[in-house]
Amino acid sequence: KPAAYDDNNIFAKILRGEIPSHRIYEDQHTVAFMDVMPQAPGHVLVVPKAPSRNILDADPATLAHAITVVQKVAKALEEVFDADGVFIAQFNEPAAGQTVFHLHFHVIPRHEGVALKP
Ligand code: 5GP
């Protein structure tokens, strides 16, 4: 069984304004900000405000809203970065590559022939 939600994770601190972030979108339920170590220019994280560790313990209504924000951000990035495509990813638990334990979606504009940074 996964660990419980920890209120001191880095995105909880960002949501509370205790750590700065470059926010590109915010509504009542969701925030989107720039990833501090972008895998490509325009790498955005979409983060629901409700406390869940990842998709496995998320409330379905929270998820439903978050995915509409992911779509909005993807469309905006496609246009602003003149992208050829948009990569969307989401990791759950360390075995799947999760390192920050507050639910988030990666949204990354992609260009033909340009690899992601590791
Ligand atoms: P994941 O948990 O999905 O593997 O990735 C967490 C992501 O959060 C990484 O892409 C990492 O660069 C990003 N990240 C970690 N710490 C911070 C931070 O303090 N600020 C921002 N904006 N992004 C962060």
PDB file of C-alpha atoms and ligand atoms in Angstrom:
ATOM      1  CA  LYS A   1       0.000   0.000   0.000  1.00  0.00           C
ATOM      2  CA  PRO A   2       1.407   3.445  -0.950  1.00  0.00           C
ATOM      3  CA  ALA A   3       2.417   5.943   1.722  1.00  0.00           C
ATOM      4  CA  ALA A   4      -0.082   8.576   2.869  1.00  0.00           C
ATOM      5  CA  TYR A   5      -0.148  12.086   1.391  1.00  0.00           C
ATOM      6  CA  ASP A   6       2.600  14.264   2.874  1.00  0.00           C
ATOM      7  CA  ASP A   7       1.647  17.919   3.281  1.00  0.00           C
ATOM      8  CA  ASN A   8       5.295  18.946   3.097  1.00  0.00           C
ATOM      9  CA  ASN A   9       5.939  17.751  -0.459  1.00  0.00           C
ATOM     10  CA  ILE A  10       7.393  20.420  -2.747  1.00  0.00           C
ATOM     11  CA  PHE A  11       4.198  20.993  -4.760  1.00  0.00           C
ATOM     12  CA  ALA A  12       2.150  21.441  -1.563  1.00  0.00           C
ATOM     13  CA  LYS A  13       4.658  24.164  -0.631  1.00  0.00           C
ATOM     14  CA  ILE A  14       4.360  25.719  -4.091  1.00  0.00           C
ATOM     15  CA  LEU A  15       0.538  25.645  -3.836  1.00  0.00           C
ATOM     16  CA  ARG A  16       0.750  27.392  -0.435  1.00  0.00           C
ATOM     17  CA  GLY A  17       3.123  29.987  -1.882  1.00  0.00           C
ATOM     18  CA  GLU A  18       5.991  28.933   0.397  1.00  0.00           C
ATOM     19  CA  ILE A  19       8.195  28.159  -2.621  1.00  0.00           C
ATOM     20  CA  PRO A  20       8.085  30.391  -5.713  1.00  0.00           C
ATOM     21  CA  SER A  21       6.872  29.099  -9.064  1.00  0.00           C
ATOM     22  CA  HIS A  22       6.253  30.575 -12.492  1.00  0.00           C
ATOM     23  CA  ARG A  23       2.481  30.119 -12.759  1.00  0.00           C
ATOM     24  CA  ILE A  24       0.976  30.220 -16.232  1.00  0.00           C
ATOM     25  CA  TYR A  25      -2.604  29.268 -15.265  1.00  0.00           C
ATOM     26  CA  GLU A  26      -4.706  29.096 -12.122  1.00  0.00           C
ATOM     27  CA  ASP A  27      -8.349  28.467 -11.317  1.00  0.00           C
ATOM     28  CA  GLN A  28     -10.243  27.411  -8.194  1.00  0.00           C
ATOM     29  CA  HIS A  29      -9.138  23.780  -8.434  1.00  0.00           C
ATOM     30  CA  THR A  30      -5.905  23.665 -10.437  1.00  0.00           C
ATOM     31  CA  VAL A  31      -2.578  25.440 -10.972  1.00  0.00           C
ATOM     32  CA  ALA A  32      -0.128  25.121 -13.871  1.00  0.00           C
ATOM     33  CA  PHE A  33       3.499  26.254 -13.558  1.00  0.00           C
ATOM     34  CA  MET A  34       6.801  25.815 -15.384  1.00  0.00           C
ATOM     35  CA  ASP A  35       8.918  22.770 -14.507  1.00  0.00           C
ATOM     36  CA  VAL A  36      12.158  23.930 -12.850  1.00  0.00           C
ATOM     37  CA  MET A  37      14.164  21.317 -14.827  1.00  0.00           C
ATOM     38  CA  PRO A  38      12.424  21.375 -18.199  1.00  0.00           C
ATOM     39  CA  GLN A  39      12.877  18.368 -20.485  1.00  0.00           C
ATOM     40  CA  ALA A  40      12.195  20.735 -23.387  1.00  0.00           C
ATOM     41  CA  PRO A  41      11.371  24.454 -23.580  1.00  0.00           C
ATOM     42  CA  GLY A  42       7.795  25.006 -22.395  1.00  0.00           C
ATOM     43  CA  HIS A  43       7.641  22.042 -19.988  1.00  0.00           C
ATOM     44  CA  VAL A  44       4.595  22.742 -17.790  1.00  0.00           C
ATOM     45  CA  LEU A  45       3.220  20.886 -14.758  1.00  0.00           C
ATOM     46  CA  VAL A  46      -0.552  20.850 -14.202  1.00  0.00           C
ATOM     47  CA  VAL A  47      -1.289  20.368 -10.506  1.00  0.00           C
ATOM     48  CA  PRO A  48      -4.713  19.925  -8.878  1.00  0.00           C
ATOM     49  CA  LYS A  49      -4.948  21.841  -5.593  1.00  0.00           C
ATOM     50  CA  ALA A  50      -6.693  18.977  -3.772  1.00  0.00           C
ATOM     51  CA  PRO A  51      -4.241  16.855  -1.794  1.00  0.00           C
ATOM     52  CA  SER A  52      -3.664  13.519  -3.499  1.00  0.00           C
ATOM     53  CA  ARG A  53      -0.413  11.613  -3.786  1.00  0.00           C
ATOM     54  CA  ASN A  54      -1.028  10.567  -7.393  1.00  0.00           C
ATOM     55  CA  ILE A  55      -3.754   9.297  -9.719  1.00  0.00           C
ATOM     56  CA  LEU A  56      -4.317   6.200  -7.588  1.00  0.00           C
ATOM     57  CA  ASP A  57      -5.837   8.111  -4.664  1.00  0.00           C
ATOM     58  CA  ALA A  58      -7.264  11.093  -6.590  1.00  0.00           C
ATOM     59  CA  ASP A  59     -10.902  12.102  -6.440  1.00  0.00           C
ATOM     60  CA  PRO A  60     -12.535  11.500  -9.887  1.00  0.00           C
ATOM     61  CA  ALA A  61     -14.034  15.010 -10.043  1.00  0.00           C
ATOM     62  CA  THR A  62     -10.586  16.494  -9.364  1.00  0.00           C
ATOM     63  CA  LEU A  63      -9.132  14.373 -12.143  1.00  0.00           C
ATOM     64  CA  ALA A  64     -11.899  15.265 -14.579  1.00  0.00           C
ATOM     65  CA  HIS A  65     -11.283  18.963 -14.072  1.00  0.00           C
ATOM     66  CA  ALA A  66      -7.504  18.572 -14.185  1.00  0.00           C
ATOM     67  CA  ILE A  67      -7.604  16.868 -17.580  1.00  0.00           C
ATOM     68  CA  THR A  68      -9.577  19.790 -19.027  1.00  0.00           C
ATOM     69  CA  VAL A  69      -6.801  22.085 -17.767  1.00  0.00           C
ATOM     70  CA  VAL A  70      -4.202  19.744 -19.293  1.00  0.00           C
ATOM     71  CA  GLN A  71      -6.000  20.150 -22.620  1.00  0.00           C
ATOM     72  CA  LYS A  72      -6.115  23.963 -22.325  1.00  0.00           C
ATOM     73  CA  VAL A  73      -2.394  24.071 -21.496  1.00  0.00           C
ATOM     74  CA  ALA A  74      -1.546  21.630 -24.326  1.00  0.00           C
ATOM     75  CA  LYS A  75      -3.396  23.797 -26.862  1.00  0.00           C
ATOM     76  CA  ALA A  76      -1.736  26.969 -25.578  1.00  0.00           C
ATOM     77  CA  LEU A  77       1.751  25.396 -25.682  1.00  0.00           C
ATOM     78  CA  GLU A  78       1.169  24.028 -29.171  1.00  0.00           C
ATOM     79  CA  GLU A  79       0.402  27.540 -30.357  1.00  0.00           C
ATOM     80  CA  VAL A  80       2.951  29.534 -28.351  1.00  0.00           C
ATOM     81  CA  PHE A  81       5.845  27.165 -29.105  1.00  0.00           C
ATOM     82  CA  ASP A  82       4.684  26.408 -32.654  1.00  0.00           C
ATOM     83  CA  ALA A  83       4.971  22.726 -31.665  1.00  0.00           C
ATOM     84  CA  ASP A  84       4.626  19.709 -33.960  1.00  0.00           C
ATOM     85  CA  GLY A  85       3.121  17.723 -31.094  1.00  0.00           C
ATOM     86  CA  VAL A  86       2.502  17.741 -27.354  1.00  0.00           C
ATOM     87  CA  PHE A  87       3.720  15.096 -24.881  1.00  0.00           C
ATOM     88  CA  ILE A  88       1.547  14.460 -21.808  1.00  0.00           C
ATOM     89  CA  ALA A  89       2.698  12.163 -18.997  1.00  0.00           C
ATOM     90  CA  GLN A  90       1.899  11.327 -15.429  1.00  0.00           C
ATOM     91  CA  PHE A  91       3.799   8.963 -13.061  1.00  0.00           C
ATOM     92  CA  ASN A  92       2.486   7.047 -10.057  1.00  0.00           C
ATOM     93  CA  GLU A  93       4.809   5.802  -7.295  1.00  0.00           C
ATOM     94  CA  PRO A  94       8.625   5.530  -7.444  1.00  0.00           C
ATOM     95  CA  ALA A  95       8.538   2.317  -9.468  1.00  0.00           C
ATOM     96  CA  ALA A  96       6.871   4.308 -12.246  1.00  0.00           C
ATOM     97  CA  GLY A  97       9.236   7.290 -11.978  1.00  0.00           C
ATOM     98  CA  GLN A  98       7.306   9.565  -9.616  1.00  0.00           C
ATOM     99  CA  THR A  99       9.597  11.829  -7.560  1.00  0.00           C
ATOM    100  CA  VAL A 100       7.183  14.471  -6.204  1.00  0.00           C
ATOM    101  CA  PHE A 101       4.264  12.966  -4.327  1.00  0.00           C
ATOM    102  CA  HIS A 102       1.445  15.357  -5.185  1.00  0.00           C
ATOM    103  CA  LEU A 103      -0.592  14.523  -8.308  1.00  0.00           C
ATOM    104  CA  HIS A 104       0.686  16.303 -11.427  1.00  0.00           C
ATOM    105  CA  PHE A 105       0.646  16.057 -15.216  1.00  0.00           C
ATOM    106  CA  HIS A 106       3.635  16.878 -17.425  1.00  0.00           C
ATOM    107  CA  VAL A 107       2.742  18.810 -20.596  1.00  0.00           C
ATOM    108  CA  ILE A 108       5.658  19.295 -23.003  1.00  0.00           C
ATOM    109  CA  PRO A 109       5.604  20.840 -26.484  1.00  0.00           C
ATOM    110  CA  ARG A 110       7.546  18.669 -28.953  1.00  0.00           C
ATOM    111  CA  HIS A 111       9.231  19.360 -32.289  1.00  0.00           C
ATOM    112  CA  GLU A 112      10.082  16.883 -35.042  1.00  0.00           C
ATOM    113  CA  GLY A 113      13.656  15.644 -34.655  1.00  0.00           C
ATOM    114  CA  VAL A 114      14.215  17.276 -31.237  1.00  0.00           C
ATOM    115  CA  ALA A 115      14.747  14.774 -28.402  1.00  0.00           C
ATOM    116  CA  LEU A 116      13.706  15.407 -24.796  1.00  0.00           C
ATOM    117  CA  LYS A 117      16.519  16.182 -22.359  1.00  0.00           C
ATOM    118  CA  PRO A 118      17.051  13.291 -19.905  1.00  0.00           C
TER     119      PRO A 118
HETATM  120  P1  5GP B   1       7.771  13.342 -11.411  1.00  0.00           P
HETATM  121  O1  5GP B   1       7.403  13.229  -9.945  1.00  0.00           O
HETATM  122  O2  5GP B   1       6.575  13.288 -12.308  1.00  0.00           O
HETATM  123  O3  5GP B   1       8.814  12.355 -11.829  1.00  0.00           O
HETATM  124  O4  5GP B   1       8.447  14.724 -11.677  1.00  0.00           O
HETATM  125  C1  5GP B   1       8.432  15.826 -10.813  1.00  0.00           C
HETATM  126  C2  5GP B   1       8.812  17.045 -11.629  1.00  0.00           C
HETATM  127  O5  5GP B   1       8.817  18.160 -10.745  1.00  0.00           O
HETATM  128  C3  5GP B   1      10.180  17.003 -12.303  1.00  0.00           C
HETATM  129  O6  5GP B   1      10.021  17.224 -13.700  1.00  0.00           O
HETATM  130  C4  5GP B   1      10.962  18.120 -11.630  1.00  0.00           C
HETATM  131  O7  5GP B   1      11.821  18.798 -12.515  1.00  0.00           O
HETATM  132  C5  5GP B   1       9.863  19.025 -11.118  1.00  0.00           C
HETATM  133  N1  5GP B   1      10.216  19.774  -9.924  1.00  0.00           N
HETATM  134  C6  5GP B   1      10.858  19.292  -8.812  1.00  0.00           C
HETATM  135  N2  5GP B   1      11.007  20.261  -7.901  1.00  0.00           N
HETATM  136  C7  5GP B   1      10.456  21.395  -8.433  1.00  0.00           C
HETATM  137  C8  5GP B   1      10.315  22.732  -7.950  1.00  0.00           C
HETATM  138  O8  5GP B   1      10.720  23.089  -6.852  1.00  0.00           O
HETATM  139  N3  5GP B   1       9.688  23.612  -8.779  1.00  0.00           N
HETATM  140  C9  5GP B   1       9.214  23.251 -10.010  1.00  0.00           C
HETATM  141  N4  5GP B   1       8.614  24.205 -10.735  1.00  0.00           N
HETATM  142  N5  5GP B   1       9.332  21.992 -10.492  1.00  0.00           N
HETATM  143  C10 5GP B   1       9.946  21.078  -9.716  1.00  0.00           C
END
